[in-house]
Coordinates of C-alpha atoms and ligand atoms in Angstrom, one line a residue:
M1 CA -15.5 23.2 20.3
S2 CA -16.3 21.9 16.9
E3 CA -17.9 18.8 15.5
V4 CA -16.0 16.9 12.9
K5 CA -16.6 13.8 10.8
A6 CA -15.0 10.6 11.9
Y7 CA -15.1 6.8 11.5
G8 CA -15.4 4.5 14.6
A9 CA -16.7 1.4 16.2
K10 CA -19.7 2.0 18.5
K11 CA -19.3 -1.3 20.4
E12 CA -16.9 -4.2 20.8
S13 CA -15.9 -5.7 17.4
A14 CA -18.5 -3.7 15.6
D15 CA -17.9 -2.5 12.0
L16 CA -16.6 1.0 11.8
E17 CA -19.1 3.5 10.7
S18 CA -19.4 7.2 10.0
M19 CA -20.0 9.4 13.1
K20 CA -19.4 12.9 14.5
I21 CA -17.0 13.7 17.3
E22 CA -16.0 16.8 19.1
R23 CA -12.6 18.5 18.8
R24 CA -11.6 21.2 21.4
D25 CA -10.8 24.7 20.4
F26 CA -7.0 25.1 20.3
T27 CA -5.4 26.3 23.5
K28 CA -2.2 28.5 23.7
D29 CA -0.1 25.3 23.6
D30 CA -2.0 23.5 20.8
V31 CA -1.6 22.8 17.1
E32 CA -4.7 22.3 15.1
I33 CA -4.3 19.9 12.2
D34 CA -6.3 19.1 9.1
I35 CA -5.7 15.4 8.6
L36 CA -4.6 14.3 5.1
Y37 CA -3.7 10.7 5.6
C38 CA -3.9 8.1 8.4
G39 CA -2.2 4.7 8.5
V40 CA -4.1 1.6 9.6
C41 CA -2.1 -0.2 12.4
H42 CA -3.0 -3.7 13.7
S43 CA -3.4 -1.9 17.1
D44 CA -6.4 -0.2 15.7
I45 CA -8.0 -3.6 15.2
H46 CA -6.9 -4.8 18.7
Q47 CA -8.6 -1.7 20.2
V48 CA -11.8 -2.1 18.3
Q49 CA -11.9 -5.8 19.3
N50 CA -11.0 -4.9 22.9
D51 CA -8.2 -7.6 22.7
W52 CA -6.2 -5.9 25.4
G53 CA -9.2 -5.0 27.7
G54 CA -10.1 -1.4 28.6
S55 CA -11.3 -0.2 25.2
E56 CA -13.9 2.6 25.5
Y57 CA -16.5 3.1 22.8
P58 CA -16.9 4.6 20.4
V59 CA -13.4 3.7 19.4
V60 CA -12.1 6.1 16.7
P61 CA -8.7 4.6 15.8
G62 CA -5.8 6.1 14.0
H63 CA -2.3 7.0 15.3
E64 CA -0.3 7.4 12.1
I65 CA -1.5 10.9 11.2
I66 CA -0.1 13.2 8.5
G67 CA -1.7 16.6 8.1
K68 CA -1.4 20.3 7.5
V69 CA -1.4 22.8 10.4
T70 CA -4.5 25.1 10.3
A71 CA -3.9 27.1 13.5
V72 CA -1.5 27.4 16.4
G73 CA -1.8 28.7 19.9
N74 CA 0.2 31.8 21.2
N75 CA 2.9 29.6 22.9
V76 CA 3.6 27.7 19.7
S77 CA 6.7 28.9 17.8
D78 CA 7.9 25.7 16.0
F79 CA 4.9 25.3 13.8
K80 CA 2.8 27.6 11.6
E81 CA -0.2 27.4 9.5
G82 CA 0.4 25.4 6.3
D83 CA 3.2 23.2 7.8
L84 CA 3.2 19.5 7.0
V85 CA 3.2 17.6 10.3
G86 CA 2.8 14.2 11.8
V87 CA 1.2 12.8 15.0
G88 CA 1.9 9.3 16.3
C89 CA 0.5 7.3 19.2
M90 CA 0.7 10.1 21.9
V91 CA -0.8 13.6 22.1
D92 CA 0.2 14.7 25.6
S93 CA 2.2 13.7 28.7
C94 CA 3.1 15.4 32.0
Q95 CA 6.5 16.7 30.7
T96 CA 7.9 16.7 34.3
C97 CA 8.5 13.1 35.4
D98 CA 11.9 11.4 34.9
S99 CA 10.6 9.5 31.8
C100 CA 9.4 12.6 30.1
K101 CA 12.6 14.5 31.0
N102 CA 14.6 11.6 29.5
D103 CA 12.6 11.8 26.2
L104 CA 10.7 8.6 27.0
E105 CA 7.2 10.1 27.0
Q106 CA 5.7 6.7 26.2
F107 CA 6.7 5.7 29.7
C108 CA 5.4 8.9 31.4
E109 CA 5.0 8.1 35.1
N110 CA 1.7 10.0 35.2
G111 CA 0.4 8.3 32.0
A112 CA 1.0 9.7 28.5
T113 CA -2.3 10.6 26.7
M114 CA -2.6 8.1 23.9
T115 CA -4.0 9.5 20.6
Y116 CA -7.1 7.4 20.9
N117 CA -8.6 5.6 23.8
G118 CA -6.6 7.7 26.2
E119 CA -8.0 9.9 28.9
D120 CA -9.0 13.2 27.4
K121 CA -7.7 15.8 29.9
H122 CA -9.4 18.7 28.1
L123 CA -12.9 17.5 27.2
G124 CA -13.2 14.5 29.6
G125 CA -14.1 11.1 28.3
H126 CA -11.6 9.4 26.0
T127 CA -9.5 10.6 23.1
F128 CA -10.4 10.0 19.4
G129 CA -7.8 9.2 16.8
G130 CA -6.9 10.0 13.2
Y131 CA -9.8 8.4 11.4
S132 CA -11.2 11.9 11.4
E133 CA -11.1 15.2 9.6
K134 CA -9.0 17.1 12.2
V135 CA -7.2 16.8 15.5
V136 CA -5.9 19.2 18.1
V137 CA -2.6 18.2 19.7
N138 CA -0.2 19.6 22.3
K139 CA 2.8 21.2 20.5
E140 CA 5.3 18.8 22.1
F141 CA 3.7 15.9 20.3
V142 CA 3.7 17.4 16.8
L143 CA 6.5 16.1 14.5
R144 CA 8.1 17.7 11.4
V145 CA 7.7 15.6 8.3
P146 CA 10.6 15.8 5.7
K147 CA 9.4 17.6 2.6
N148 CA 11.2 15.3 0.2
I149 CA 9.4 12.1 1.0
D150 CA 6.0 10.9 -0.3
T151 CA 3.4 12.4 2.1
A152 CA 1.0 9.4 2.2
A153 CA 3.8 6.9 2.5
A154 CA 5.2 8.7 5.4
A155 CA 2.1 8.2 7.6
P156 CA 3.0 4.7 8.9
L157 CA 6.4 6.0 10.1
L158 CA 4.5 7.6 13.0
C159 CA 3.8 4.2 14.5
A160 CA 5.2 1.3 12.5
G161 CA 8.3 3.3 11.8
I162 CA 9.2 4.4 15.3
T163 CA 8.2 1.1 16.9
T164 CA 10.8 -0.8 14.8
W165 CA 13.4 2.0 14.7
S166 CA 13.5 2.4 18.5
P167 CA 14.5 -1.2 19.4
L168 CA 17.1 -1.3 16.6
K169 CA 18.7 1.8 18.0
T170 CA 18.2 1.0 21.7
W171 CA 19.9 -2.4 21.3
G172 CA 22.7 -0.8 19.1
V173 CA 22.2 -2.8 15.9
K174 CA 25.2 -2.1 13.7
E175 CA 26.8 -2.9 10.4
G176 CA 27.3 -6.6 10.0
D177 CA 25.0 -7.8 12.8
K178 CA 22.7 -10.6 11.9
V179 CA 19.3 -9.3 12.5
G180 CA 16.0 -11.2 12.2
V181 CA 12.7 -9.4 11.7
I182 CA 9.8 -11.7 12.6
G183 CA 6.4 -11.1 10.8
L184 CA 6.2 -9.3 7.5
G185 CA 3.3 -6.8 8.1
G186 CA 3.2 -3.1 8.7
L187 CA 5.8 -3.1 11.5
G188 CA 7.9 -5.9 10.0
H189 CA 8.3 -4.3 6.6
M190 CA 9.7 -1.2 8.2
G191 CA 11.9 -3.3 10.5
V192 CA 13.5 -4.9 7.4
K193 CA 14.0 -1.5 5.7
F194 CA 15.6 0.0 8.8
A195 CA 17.8 -3.0 9.6
H196 CA 19.0 -3.0 5.9
A197 CA 19.6 0.8 6.0
L198 CA 21.7 0.3 9.2
K199 CA 23.8 -2.2 7.1
A200 CA 22.8 -5.2 9.2
E201 CA 22.7 -8.7 7.6
T202 CA 18.9 -8.7 7.5
V203 CA 16.8 -11.9 7.6
M204 CA 13.1 -11.8 7.2
I205 CA 11.5 -14.5 9.4
T206 CA 8.0 -15.2 8.1
T207 CA 5.2 -17.8 8.1
S208 CA 4.3 -16.8 4.5
E209 CA 6.6 -18.3 1.9
S210 CA 4.7 -16.2 -0.7
K211 CA 6.3 -13.1 0.8
T212 CA 9.8 -14.2 0.0
D213 CA 10.3 -12.0 -3.1
D214 CA 8.8 -9.0 -1.5
A215 CA 11.0 -9.4 1.6
K216 CA 14.1 -9.3 -0.6
K217 CA 12.8 -6.2 -2.5
L218 CA 12.3 -4.5 0.9
G219 CA 15.9 -5.2 1.8
A220 CA 16.2 -8.6 3.3
D221 CA 19.4 -10.5 2.5
S222 CA 17.6 -13.8 3.0
V223 CA 14.3 -15.2 4.1
L224 CA 13.7 -17.9 6.8
I225 CA 10.4 -19.7 6.8
S226 CA 9.6 -20.2 10.4
K227 CA 7.4 -23.2 9.7
D228 CA 10.4 -25.0 8.1
E229 CA 11.9 -26.8 11.1
D230 CA 15.1 -27.8 9.2
A231 CA 15.7 -24.3 8.1
M232 CA 15.1 -23.0 11.7
K233 CA 17.7 -25.6 12.9
E234 CA 20.3 -24.3 10.4
H235 CA 20.0 -20.8 11.8
K236 CA 20.1 -21.9 15.5
G237 CA 22.4 -19.8 17.6
T238 CA 23.3 -17.4 14.9
F239 CA 21.3 -14.1 15.4
D240 CA 22.7 -11.0 17.1
F241 CA 19.2 -9.5 17.5
L242 CA 15.6 -10.4 16.8
L243 CA 12.7 -8.0 16.4
N244 CA 9.4 -9.9 16.9
T245 CA 6.3 -8.2 15.5
I246 CA 3.9 -11.2 15.8
P247 CA 0.5 -9.7 16.8
V248 CA -0.7 -12.5 19.0
S249 CA 0.5 -14.8 21.8
H250 CA 2.7 -17.5 20.4
D251 CA 5.5 -19.9 21.3
V252 CA 8.6 -17.8 21.5
N253 CA 10.9 -20.7 22.2
P254 CA 11.8 -21.6 18.6
Y255 CA 12.8 -18.0 18.1
L256 CA 14.9 -17.8 21.3
E257 CA 16.8 -20.8 20.0
L258 CA 17.9 -18.7 17.0
L259 CA 19.8 -16.2 19.3
K260 CA 23.6 -16.2 19.8
V261 CA 25.1 -16.1 23.3
D262 CA 24.1 -12.8 25.0
A263 CA 21.8 -11.8 22.2
T264 CA 18.3 -10.3 22.6
M265 CA 14.9 -10.8 21.2
V266 CA 12.6 -7.7 21.5
L267 CA 8.8 -8.2 21.5
V268 CA 6.7 -5.4 20.2
G269 CA 3.6 -7.3 19.0
A270 CA 2.2 -9.6 21.6
I271 CA 0.9 -7.3 24.3
E272 CA -0.7 -10.1 26.2
P273 CA 0.3 -13.3 28.1
L274 CA 2.8 -15.4 26.3
E275 CA 2.8 -19.1 25.9
D276 CA 5.3 -20.8 28.3
V277 CA 8.8 -19.5 27.9
H278 CA 11.3 -22.3 28.6
G279 CA 13.8 -20.9 31.1
G280 CA 16.5 -23.0 29.5
N281 CA 16.2 -21.1 26.3
L282 CA 17.3 -18.0 28.3
I283 CA 19.7 -19.5 30.8
R284 CA 21.7 -21.5 28.2
G285 CA 23.4 -18.8 26.2
R286 CA 22.6 -15.9 28.7
K287 CA 19.9 -14.7 26.2
R288 CA 17.5 -11.9 26.8
L289 CA 13.8 -11.5 26.0
A290 CA 12.8 -7.8 26.1
G291 CA 10.0 -5.5 25.0
S292 CA 9.6 -2.1 23.5
L293 CA 6.8 0.5 23.2
I294 CA 6.8 2.9 20.2
G295 CA 9.5 5.5 21.0
G296 CA 9.9 9.0 22.5
I297 CA 9.2 12.2 20.6
K298 CA 12.9 13.1 20.1
E299 CA 13.6 9.7 18.8
T300 CA 10.6 9.8 16.5
Q301 CA 11.9 13.1 15.0
E302 CA 15.3 11.5 14.6
M303 CA 13.7 8.6 12.7
L304 CA 11.7 10.9 10.5
D305 CA 14.9 12.9 9.7
F306 CA 16.8 9.7 8.9
C307 CA 13.9 8.8 6.5
G308 CA 14.2 12.2 4.8
E309 CA 18.0 11.9 4.5
N310 CA 17.9 8.3 3.3
N311 CA 14.6 8.4 1.3
V312 CA 13.0 5.7 3.4
T313 CA 9.2 5.5 3.3
C314 CA 6.5 2.8 3.7
D315 CA 5.0 0.6 1.1
I316 CA 1.3 1.4 1.2
E317 CA -2.0 0.5 -0.3
M318 CA -4.2 3.7 -0.3
I319 CA -7.8 3.2 0.6
D320 CA -10.9 5.3 1.1
I321 CA -12.4 5.4 4.6
Q322 CA -15.4 3.6 3.3
D323 CA -13.2 0.5 2.7
I324 CA -11.9 0.4 6.2
N325 CA -13.8 -2.7 7.4
T326 CA -12.5 -4.7 4.4
A327 CA -9.0 -3.4 5.2
F328 CA -9.3 -4.6 8.8
E329 CA -10.2 -8.1 7.6
R330 CA -7.2 -8.1 5.2
V331 CA -4.8 -7.1 8.0
K332 CA -6.2 -9.9 10.1
D333 CA -5.5 -12.3 7.2
S334 CA -1.9 -11.0 6.9
D335 CA -2.9 -9.8 3.5
V336 CA -1.6 -6.2 3.1
K337 CA 1.3 -4.8 1.2
Y338 CA 2.4 -3.6 3.7
R339 CA 0.3 -0.9 5.3
F340 CA -3.1 0.5 4.5
V341 CA -3.2 4.3 4.5
I342 CA -6.6 6.1 4.4
D343 CA -6.9 9.1 2.1
M344 CA -8.9 11.4 4.3
K345 CA -10.3 13.2 1.3
S346 CA -12.8 10.3 1.1
L347 CA -14.1 11.3 4.6
K348 CA -14.2 15.0 4.0
E349 CA -16.1 14.6 0.7
S350 CA -18.5 12.0 1.9
Ligands
NAP401 P1 0.3 -6.8 10.8 O1 0.5 -5.8 9.7 O2 -0.9 -7.6 10.9 O3 1.6 -7.7 10.7 C1 1.8 -8.8 11.5 C2 2.5 -10.0 10.8 O4 2.8 -11.0 11.8 C3 1.7 -10.6 9.8 O5 1.7 -10.0 8.5 C4 2.3 -12.0 9.7 O6 3.5 -12.0 8.9 C5 2.8 -12.3 11.1 N1 1.8 -13.1 11.9 C6 0.4 -12.8 12.0 N2 -0.1 -13.7 12.8 C7 0.9 -14.6 13.2 C8 0.9 -15.8 14.0 N3 -0.2 -16.3 14.6 N4 2.1 -16.4 14.1 C9 3.2 -16.0 13.5 N5 3.2 -14.9 12.7 C10 2.1 -14.2 12.6 O7 0.5 -6.0 12.2 P2 1.4 -4.7 12.6 O8 0.5 -3.5 12.3 O9 2.7 -4.8 12.0 O10 1.4 -4.9 14.2 C11 2.1 -6.0 14.7 C12 1.8 -6.0 16.2 O11 2.5 -5.0 16.9 C13 0.3 -5.8 16.6 O12 0.0 -6.6 17.7 C14 0.3 -4.4 17.0 O13 -0.8 -4.1 17.9 C15 1.6 -4.2 17.7 N6 2.1 -2.9 17.9 C16 2.9 -2.7 18.9 C17 3.5 -1.4 19.1 C18 4.5 -1.2 20.2 O14 4.8 0.0 20.5 N7 5.0 -2.2 20.9 C19 3.3 -0.4 18.1 C20 2.5 -0.7 17.1 C21 1.9 -1.9 16.9 P3 4.0 -13.2 8.1 O15 3.0 -13.5 7.1 O16 5.3 -12.7 7.5 O17 4.3 -14.4 9.0
ZN402 ZN1 0.3 1.5 15.7

């Protein structure tokens, strides 16, 4: 076991502060990784604030990890020292249940081990995430990062990337479909890039008129301001697919009205009770309201490879770990362009 530097919250909604955590010695199936960059996901904030219940403290967040391999166990043949790798929201799962066998580890019937705030099956207690110097991960949960894309800007692909890619692929979004991405934050900006890359007619649906130009630069063909009731009416019944990244409970009815007959809106943001859904908004038009959770490891690798082939990365603001509390406040204020990434040098040299 070794002690490494980390940043975490010692109690509910506390500021993050410098601390030491334990990392296990690598087993025969493990990859040991020196963390170079870690993205800041809104989920990190939800967990620190215990928004979903069940947070265990200290919470050391971080599940958009890019790093260099420093050591591998005897059973590891796919990775070697010096490789550039990524780790997302999961670090282990049973590998034997139907979900795991179907490359849906996120739905492991025995419970996937989440990168932080999961049950640590090696050391006991709970897992600690990427706001730290190093991490030890089961080989099945280590991803190859394309060499041609910017390393720091690749970090958010490990959560924001796969969480938006997976529903677009699962619901078969294709060229010419009219796709709306709701909420221009970390997830939303990748949703727009991917929908555009898949040649969909991409509409950014936002509460922030000020983000219009950025949305178009990211690949949106047009922008719909959700607070503008007349504009919402004009788009009624026209969307083939909606990807909803709003991070809190909200009224989904105005968005359901935007869907065509048989079309689907997928929720990824509001992991909590929703305000009343009007049954008529589903029944009239045979519409569907669905959800999606990150993506499996195979699909995450496919997404990373697609990003390498099509030169897709995230738009990031790089920060030092010491600025993390300000960054959290800015994410809460929807004021980030469009993902913070922590340069982990700032932790190592502190
Ligand atoms: P983010 O960067 O904060 O972006 C969320 C965006 O939603 C904001 O920029 C804002 O965009 C819009 N928004 C915020 N509050 C709103 C409100 N009250 N009503 C309407 N729109 C609002 O967050 P993120 O990192 O993209 O994460 C989004 C959510 O997904 C979080 O809840 C996170 O925990 C969750 N998440 C889920 C998964 C999964 O697997 N399902 C994975 C990762 C994250 P505009 O200014 O454009 O309106
Ligand atoms: Zn995340």
